[in-house]
Amino acid sequence: MIESDAFVQALQDIGVDFFTGVPDSILGGIIAELMERRLYTPAVREDEAVAMAAGAYMSGKVPAVLMQNSGLGTSLNALISLNVIYCQPCLLIVSWRGYQGKDAPEHLVMGEVLPQFLDTMKIPHRTLSEKTASDDLKWLAETIMKQRIPVALLITKGVVRGLHP
Amino acid sequence: MRPEQGTMQSRAMAMAALLELLTDQPVIICNGFPSREAYKIADRPTHFYMIGSMGSASAIGLGVALAKPKKQVVIFDGDGNVLMGMGTLATVGALKPKNFIHVVFDNEVYGSTGNQPTISNVVPLEKVAKAAGYVNVERVREREDLVYEFKDMLKKDGPSMLLVKVNEMVEDVGRVMLDPPDITKRFMNAIK
C-alpha cells in the first residue's frame, strides 16, 4: 500500500501545487495529508473544483482535482466546455468506486463504465498501482503538459492508505 | 413586470461604465451575451471570455483570486449563471478572498436563449451572497450608484458582490472572434 504522505509528496515533486476537490472515502488519507500541508481548497461540487483549477492554471499553477467517479458526471460540461476547448490541463485524481462490482448500489453503474466513459470523453487515464506508481506519475506529468487537457489517475480501494485502513 | 420596475439601464451601458474604471485587473466574463458585449466595448488581454461551462465564472475567478492574491479579480456574471452555480457563493463566502469582486448583471432572464424568465425577480442574489459570507454587498439600479459603489469596492477588502439591475436590452454584437486556446494564452500572459 502507498502511504498518503508519499503519494502527496510525489505529486508535489512532479510540480502539482494547487489542490481542490470534493472528498471520497478512498481519498480520505490523501486529503488529510493535503490539509496538513495546507495545500487543499475544498469545493462544494466537482464542476466548481474543475473551474477553480482552471483559474489557478491560468494563474501559473499546476492544478489537481480530487473526486469520486460520480463527480465526473457532475463535471462533464466544465471538463469539455472549459478545459478541452480552451486547452487547459488538469490532473484528475479519481477514486474508482464500484470497481469490479463490489460496492454500494449507487456506485455500480459508473463503476462498470468508468474507463469507457473517460475514453468517450477523450480523457487519457491510468489506474494507479503500487508497482507502477512512479511510472504512472511520470506519465501523468508528461501527458497533461504535452496535450494540455485533463488527464485522470484512477485510484481503487486499498492502493493508497485511507483514513480507516 | 419584468425586469424590476423602473430599470432603464442596459447591461452594455452598465458594463461600459465599469470597464472605464478598470485597467489591468483580470476580468472573468460569463458565457452568452455578456462576453460578446464586453469584447465589443473594450477588448483587453486581461479579459477571459467564457463561451460555455455556464455557471462557472465565479469559480474560475475564485481560482485566479486564490492563486494571485495580490491581484484584484473582477467577475462579470449574470443572474442565470449565478443561479446555476449558486454553491460557489458559499465557497467564496467561506474562503473570503479579499481580492474578489463579483459583479452580477441581473436582467431576470436567460437573454442568450430567448429571454425565458429566471427566478431572480423573487430571489435577491445579493442577499444570498451576504448570507453566505460575502463581506460587502450592494444592489444598484442607477448609473451613478453603480459607479460610486464599484469605486468603493475597488478600495475595500472583499469578497464583494455588486448586483446591478439591468433591462433586457442586448447590444448588436457578434461572437467573440478569438479561438478559445488563444484566449487562454493571452489571458495567462497578461496576468503574469
Short mmCIF file of C-alpha atoms in Angstrom, two decimals:
data_model
loop_
_atom_site.label_atom_id
_atom_site.label_comp_id
_atom_site.label_asym_id
_atom_site.label_seq_id
_atom_site.Cartn_x
_atom_site.Cartn_y
_atom_site.Cartn_z
CA MET A 1 0.00 0.00 0.00
CA ILE A 2 1.21 3.52 -0.88
CA GLU A 3 1.34 5.90 2.10
CA SER A 4 -0.66 9.12 1.72
CA ASP A 5 2.27 11.37 2.52
CA ALA A 6 4.50 9.65 -0.06
CA PHE A 7 1.74 9.99 -2.66
CA VAL A 8 1.22 13.70 -1.94
CA GLN A 9 4.97 14.27 -2.00
CA ALA A 10 5.21 12.52 -5.37
CA LEU A 11 2.50 14.82 -6.76
CA GLN A 12 4.35 17.87 -5.45
CA ASP A 13 7.56 16.52 -6.95
CA ILE A 14 6.01 16.46 -10.44
CA GLY A 15 5.01 20.11 -9.92
CA VAL A 16 1.38 19.96 -8.76
CA ASP A 17 0.84 22.97 -6.48
CA PHE A 18 -2.92 23.63 -6.38
CA PHE A 19 -5.30 21.04 -4.96
CA THR A 20 -9.06 21.22 -4.74
CA GLY A 21 -11.93 18.75 -4.92
CA VAL A 22 -14.78 17.00 -3.18
CA PRO A 23 -13.96 14.15 -0.77
CA ASP A 24 -14.41 10.41 -1.12
CA SER A 25 -13.53 7.80 1.49
CA ILE A 26 -10.87 6.23 -0.76
CA LEU A 27 -9.23 9.68 -1.00
CA GLY A 28 -9.58 10.44 2.73
CA GLY A 29 -5.93 9.83 3.61
CA ILE A 30 -4.68 11.94 0.70
CA ILE A 31 -6.98 14.85 1.58
CA ALA A 32 -5.98 14.69 5.25
CA GLU A 33 -2.33 14.89 4.20
CA LEU A 34 -3.04 17.79 1.82
CA MET A 35 -4.87 19.64 4.59
CA GLU A 36 -1.99 19.09 6.97
CA ARG A 37 0.31 20.62 4.35
CA ARG A 38 -2.18 23.48 3.88
CA LEU A 39 -2.46 22.74 0.19
CA TYR A 40 -6.14 21.86 -0.14
CA THR A 41 -9.02 24.19 -1.05
CA PRO A 42 -12.36 22.44 -0.55
CA ALA A 43 -15.06 22.83 -3.22
CA VAL A 44 -18.79 22.13 -2.91
CA ARG A 45 -19.24 20.49 -6.31
CA GLU A 46 -16.83 18.79 -8.65
CA ASP A 47 -17.56 21.15 -11.57
CA GLU A 48 -16.78 24.07 -9.27
CA ALA A 49 -13.48 22.40 -8.38
CA VAL A 50 -12.67 21.93 -12.08
CA ALA A 51 -13.42 25.62 -12.80
CA MET A 52 -11.36 26.77 -9.79
CA ALA A 53 -8.50 24.61 -11.04
CA ALA A 54 -8.81 26.25 -14.47
CA GLY A 55 -8.48 29.70 -12.87
CA ALA A 56 -5.47 28.51 -10.89
CA TYR A 57 -3.86 27.04 -14.03
CA MET A 58 -4.21 30.35 -15.86
CA SER A 59 -2.52 31.99 -12.88
CA GLY A 60 0.56 29.80 -13.25
CA LYS A 61 -0.34 26.84 -11.02
CA VAL A 62 -0.36 23.15 -11.87
CA PRO A 63 -3.75 22.04 -10.55
CA ALA A 64 -5.20 18.75 -9.38
CA VAL A 65 -8.86 18.00 -8.65
CA LEU A 66 -9.78 15.12 -6.34
CA MET A 67 -13.17 13.49 -6.72
CA GLN A 68 -15.20 10.30 -6.59
CA ASN A 69 -16.01 8.90 -10.04
CA SER A 70 -19.65 10.03 -9.69
CA GLY A 71 -18.22 13.57 -9.71
CA LEU A 72 -17.05 13.08 -13.28
CA GLY A 73 -20.71 13.14 -14.26
CA THR A 74 -21.17 16.42 -12.43
CA SER A 75 -18.08 17.96 -14.04
CA LEU A 76 -18.60 16.71 -17.58
CA ASN A 77 -19.67 20.08 -19.03
CA ALA A 78 -16.86 22.03 -17.35
CA LEU A 79 -14.26 19.48 -18.46
CA ILE A 80 -15.41 19.65 -22.07
CA SER A 81 -16.59 23.27 -22.47
CA LEU A 82 -13.76 24.73 -20.44
CA ASN A 83 -10.66 22.52 -20.21
CA VAL A 84 -10.84 20.74 -23.55
CA ILE A 85 -11.98 23.71 -25.66
CA TYR A 86 -9.59 26.19 -24.02
CA CYS A 87 -6.61 23.77 -23.86
CA GLN A 88 -6.30 23.86 -20.10
CA PRO A 89 -4.63 20.91 -18.41
CA CYS A 90 -5.83 19.50 -15.11
CA LEU A 91 -4.87 16.40 -13.18
CA LEU A 92 -7.97 14.49 -12.09
CA ILE A 93 -7.42 12.18 -9.14
CA VAL A 94 -10.50 10.00 -9.26
CA SER A 95 -11.48 7.28 -6.81
CA TRP A 96 -12.90 4.26 -8.62
CA ARG A 97 -15.97 3.39 -6.60
CA GLY A 98 -17.86 0.33 -7.84
CA TYR A 99 -14.65 -1.29 -9.07
CA GLN A 100 -15.29 -4.92 -10.10
CA GLY A 101 -18.90 -4.61 -8.99
CA LYS A 102 -18.12 -4.64 -5.28
CA ASP A 103 -19.68 -1.54 -3.74
CA ALA A 104 -22.97 0.11 -2.75
CA PRO A 105 -25.66 0.17 -5.47
CA GLU A 106 -25.23 3.86 -6.32
CA HIS A 107 -21.64 3.18 -7.45
CA LEU A 108 -22.17 0.12 -9.62
CA VAL A 109 -23.17 1.69 -12.94
CA MET A 110 -20.45 4.36 -13.02
CA GLY A 111 -18.00 1.82 -11.60
CA GLU A 112 -18.63 -0.51 -14.51
CA VAL A 113 -18.44 2.06 -17.31
CA LEU A 114 -15.71 4.35 -15.93
CA PRO A 115 -12.90 3.53 -18.42
CA GLN A 116 -15.27 3.65 -21.43
CA PHE A 117 -16.76 6.89 -20.12
CA LEU A 118 -13.29 8.51 -19.98
CA ASP A 119 -12.42 7.09 -23.40
CA THR A 120 -15.60 8.60 -24.85
CA MET A 121 -14.69 11.97 -23.37
CA LYS A 122 -11.15 11.53 -24.80
CA ILE A 123 -9.65 11.95 -21.34
CA PRO A 124 -6.45 9.87 -21.08
CA HIS A 125 -6.38 7.77 -17.92
CA ARG A 126 -4.36 5.26 -15.94
CA THR A 127 -5.14 3.20 -12.88
CA LEU A 128 -2.62 3.64 -10.08
CA SER A 129 -0.87 0.58 -8.69
CA GLU A 130 1.88 0.35 -6.12
CA LYS A 131 4.20 -1.42 -8.55
CA THR A 132 3.90 1.12 -11.35
CA ALA A 133 3.34 4.27 -9.24
CA SER A 134 6.44 6.22 -10.25
CA ASP A 135 5.82 5.37 -13.90
CA ASP A 136 2.15 6.38 -13.59
CA LEU A 137 3.05 9.79 -12.16
CA LYS A 138 5.72 10.40 -14.78
CA TRP A 139 3.18 9.58 -17.48
CA LEU A 140 0.67 11.98 -15.89
CA ALA A 141 3.10 14.88 -15.76
CA GLU A 142 4.15 14.35 -19.37
CA THR A 143 0.64 13.88 -20.70
CA ILE A 144 -1.01 16.93 -19.08
CA MET A 145 1.77 19.26 -20.17
CA LYS A 146 2.08 17.85 -23.69
CA GLN A 147 -1.62 17.54 -24.53
CA ARG A 148 -2.93 20.44 -22.37
CA ILE A 149 -6.13 18.62 -21.47
CA PRO A 150 -7.49 16.93 -18.33
CA VAL A 151 -5.88 13.59 -17.51
CA ALA A 152 -7.25 11.13 -14.96
CA LEU A 153 -5.47 8.95 -12.43
CA LEU A 154 -7.89 6.31 -11.13
CA ILE A 155 -7.44 5.01 -7.60
CA THR A 156 -9.08 1.81 -6.40
CA LYS A 157 -9.69 0.94 -2.77
CA GLY A 158 -6.60 -0.04 -0.75
CA VAL A 159 -3.93 1.25 -3.15
CA VAL A 160 -3.26 4.46 -1.19
CA ARG A 161 -3.74 4.35 2.57
CA GLY A 162 -7.11 5.82 3.56
CA LEU A 163 -8.30 7.18 6.90
CA HIS A 164 -9.64 3.81 8.01
CA PRO A 165 -7.32 1.10 6.71
CA MET B 1 -43.40 43.49 -14.51
CA ARG B 2 -40.03 42.28 -15.72
CA PRO B 3 -37.37 43.33 -15.18
CA GLU B 4 -37.60 45.24 -11.92
CA GLN B 5 -39.87 48.20 -12.47
CA GLY B 6 -38.05 51.36 -13.42
CA THR B 7 -34.82 49.74 -14.61
CA MET B 8 -33.66 51.87 -17.51
CA GLN B 9 -30.04 50.91 -17.84
CA SER B 10 -28.93 48.17 -20.24
CA ARG B 11 -26.20 45.70 -19.31
CA ALA B 12 -23.92 47.11 -22.00
CA MET B 13 -24.26 50.62 -20.57
CA ALA B 14 -23.50 49.36 -17.07
CA MET B 15 -20.60 47.25 -18.31
CA ALA B 16 -19.09 50.17 -20.23
CA ALA B 17 -19.23 52.31 -17.10
CA LEU B 18 -17.38 49.64 -15.10
CA LEU B 19 -14.79 48.91 -17.79
CA GLU B 20 -13.87 52.61 -17.78
CA LEU B 21 -12.87 52.20 -14.13
CA LEU B 22 -10.72 49.13 -14.75
CA THR B 23 -7.19 48.97 -16.12
CA ASP B 24 -5.18 45.75 -15.87
CA GLN B 25 -7.28 43.73 -13.41
CA PRO B 26 -8.12 40.18 -14.53
CA VAL B 27 -11.81 40.08 -15.56
CA ILE B 28 -13.67 36.79 -15.99
CA ILE B 29 -16.78 37.28 -18.11
CA CYS B 30 -19.59 34.73 -18.15
CA ASN B 31 -20.82 32.98 -21.29
CA GLY B 32 -23.52 34.32 -23.58
CA PHE B 33 -24.10 37.97 -24.42
CA PRO B 34 -22.04 39.41 -21.51
CA SER B 35 -18.78 38.10 -23.06
CA ARG B 36 -19.79 39.26 -26.52
CA GLU B 37 -20.70 42.72 -25.25
CA ALA B 38 -17.51 43.14 -23.22
CA TYR B 39 -15.48 42.04 -26.25
CA LYS B 40 -17.12 44.74 -28.34
CA ILE B 41 -16.99 47.52 -25.72
CA ALA B 42 -13.34 47.09 -24.75
CA ASP B 43 -11.33 44.00 -25.65
CA ARG B 44 -8.35 43.63 -23.32
CA PRO B 45 -5.87 40.77 -22.91
CA THR B 46 -6.79 40.67 -19.22
CA HIS B 47 -10.32 39.54 -20.19
CA PHE B 48 -11.20 35.86 -20.02
CA TYR B 49 -14.26 35.35 -22.22
CA MET B 50 -16.29 32.24 -21.47
CA ILE B 51 -18.13 30.60 -24.33
CA GLY B 52 -19.52 27.62 -22.45
CA SER B 53 -19.42 26.00 -19.00
CA MET B 54 -22.29 28.14 -17.77
CA GLY B 55 -22.34 28.75 -14.04
CA SER B 56 -18.55 28.59 -13.68
CA ALA B 57 -17.46 32.24 -13.99
CA SER B 58 -17.20 32.85 -10.25
CA ALA B 59 -15.36 29.56 -9.66
CA ILE B 60 -12.81 30.40 -12.38
CA GLY B 61 -12.43 33.85 -10.80
CA LEU B 62 -12.00 32.26 -7.39
CA GLY B 63 -9.17 30.09 -8.72
CA VAL B 64 -7.44 33.19 -10.10
CA ALA B 65 -8.04 35.14 -6.87
CA LEU B 66 -6.56 32.36 -4.71
CA ALA B 67 -3.54 31.84 -6.95
CA LYS B 68 -2.90 35.58 -7.45
CA PRO B 69 -3.69 37.13 -4.04
CA LYS B 70 -2.06 40.44 -4.98
CA LYS B 71 -4.30 41.00 -7.99
CA GLN B 72 -7.85 42.25 -7.67
CA VAL B 73 -10.06 39.87 -9.65
CA VAL B 74 -13.35 41.00 -11.17
CA ILE B 75 -16.12 38.67 -12.34
CA PHE B 76 -18.82 39.85 -14.75
CA ASP B 77 -21.66 37.42 -14.16
CA GLY B 78 -25.37 37.10 -14.90
CA ASP B 79 -28.36 36.06 -12.81
CA GLY B 80 -28.83 32.80 -14.72
CA ASN B 81 -25.16 31.95 -14.28
CA VAL B 82 -25.19 32.70 -10.54
CA LEU B 83 -28.32 30.61 -10.04
CA MET B 84 -26.71 27.69 -11.87
CA GLY B 85 -23.52 27.81 -9.81
CA MET B 86 -25.03 29.06 -6.58
CA GLY B 87 -22.87 26.75 -4.46
CA THR B 88 -19.89 28.89 -5.39
CA LEU B 89 -21.39 31.80 -3.43
CA ALA B 90 -20.92 29.60 -0.36
CA THR B 91 -17.36 28.63 -1.29
CA VAL B 92 -16.43 32.28 -1.83
CA GLY B 93 -18.21 33.31 1.38
CA ALA B 94 -16.34 30.67 3.36
CA LEU B 95 -12.88 31.25 1.87
CA LYS B 96 -13.29 35.06 1.91
CA PRO B 97 -10.74 36.07 -0.75
CA LYS B 98 -10.13 39.80 -0.18
CA ASN B 99 -9.35 40.37 -3.86
CA PHE B 100 -12.66 39.12 -5.27
CA ILE B 101 -15.27 41.47 -6.79
CA HIS B 102 -18.35 39.74 -8.16
CA VAL B 103 -20.49 41.94 -10.43
CA VAL B 104 -23.86 40.40 -11.32
CA PHE B 105 -25.80 41.97 -14.19
CA ASP B 106 -29.31 40.93 -13.27
CA ASN B 107 -31.85 41.21 -16.09
CA GLU B 108 -34.11 38.43 -14.74
CA VAL B 109 -33.94 36.47 -18.00
CA TYR B 110 -31.85 33.95 -19.91
CA GLY B 111 -31.08 36.58 -22.55
CA SER B 112 -28.92 34.45 -24.83
CA THR B 113 -31.61 31.83 -25.39
CA GLY B 114 -34.68 33.99 -25.94
CA ASN B 115 -35.46 35.84 -22.70
CA GLN B 116 -37.01 32.97 -20.77
CA PRO B 117 -37.50 34.17 -17.17
CA THR B 118 -35.04 33.23 -14.44
CA ILE B 119 -36.18 33.35 -10.80
CA SER B 120 -34.00 36.29 -9.75
CA ASN B 121 -37.11 38.51 -9.70
CA VAL B 122 -38.06 36.75 -6.45
CA VAL B 123 -34.64 35.58 -5.22
CA PRO B 124 -32.41 38.53 -4.24
CA LEU B 125 -28.98 37.14 -5.14
CA GLU B 126 -27.05 39.79 -3.21
CA LYS B 127 -28.85 38.70 -0.03
CA VAL B 128 -27.90 35.08 -0.73
CA ALA B 129 -24.27 36.23 -1.13
CA LYS B 130 -24.43 38.21 2.11
CA ALA B 131 -25.87 35.23 4.00
CA ALA B 132 -23.12 33.02 2.50
CA GLY B 133 -20.41 35.29 3.89
CA TYR B 134 -19.58 37.95 1.28
CA VAL B 135 -18.26 40.97 3.18
CA ASN B 136 -19.69 43.79 1.05
CA VAL B 137 -22.86 43.53 -1.00
CA GLU B 138 -24.77 46.26 -2.82
CA ARG B 139 -27.78 46.30 -5.12
CA VAL B 140 -27.90 49.21 -7.57
CA ARG B 141 -30.03 50.38 -10.45
CA GLU B 142 -28.84 53.84 -11.47
CA ARG B 143 -25.60 54.51 -13.27
CA GLU B 144 -24.27 56.96 -10.69
CA ASP B 145 -24.87 54.50 -7.84
CA LEU B 146 -23.20 51.78 -9.86
CA VAL B 147 -20.06 53.86 -10.42
CA TYR B 148 -19.97 55.03 -6.79
CA GLU B 149 -20.33 51.54 -5.31
CA PHE B 150 -17.89 49.92 -7.72
CA LYS B 151 -15.22 52.53 -6.97
CA ASP B 152 -15.84 51.89 -3.29
CA MET B 153 -15.47 48.11 -3.72
CA LEU B 154 -12.19 48.60 -5.59
CA LYS B 155 -10.87 50.25 -2.41
CA LYS B 156 -12.24 47.70 0.06
CA ASP B 157 -11.30 44.20 1.11
CA GLY B 158 -13.77 41.64 -0.27
CA PRO B 159 -15.28 39.37 -1.19
CA SER B 160 -17.80 41.85 -2.60
CA MET B 161 -20.89 41.49 -4.73
CA LEU B 162 -22.33 44.33 -6.76
CA LEU B 163 -25.72 43.36 -8.13
CA VAL B 164 -26.75 45.63 -10.98
CA LYS B 165 -30.37 45.57 -12.10
CA VAL B 166 -30.39 45.99 -15.87
CA ASN B 167 -33.05 45.78 -18.56
CA GLU B 168 -33.31 43.08 -21.20
CA MET B 169 -31.79 45.12 -24.00
CA VAL B 170 -28.95 43.42 -25.85
CA GLU B 171 -26.34 45.14 -27.99
CA ASP B 172 -25.97 44.25 -31.63
CA VAL B 173 -22.86 42.14 -31.16
CA GLY B 174 -21.13 39.31 -32.98
CA ARG B 175 -19.36 36.37 -31.41
CA VAL B 176 -16.00 36.67 -29.69
CA MET B 177 -13.60 36.35 -32.60
CA LEU B 178 -10.79 34.68 -30.69
CA ASP B 179 -10.03 30.97 -30.55
CA PRO B 180 -10.50 29.66 -27.00
CA PRO B 181 -6.88 28.36 -26.73
CA ASP B 182 -5.71 31.85 -27.72
CA ILE B 183 -7.95 33.41 -25.05
CA THR B 184 -6.24 31.15 -22.51
CA LYS B 185 -2.71 32.04 -23.67
CA ARG B 186 -3.39 35.75 -23.95
CA PHE B 187 -5.03 35.90 -20.52
CA MET B 188 -2.19 33.91 -18.91
CA ASN B 189 0.45 36.22 -20.33
CA ALA B 190 -1.50 39.33 -19.40
CA ILE B 191 -1.92 38.43 -15.72
CA LYS B 192 1.59 37.02 -15.12
#
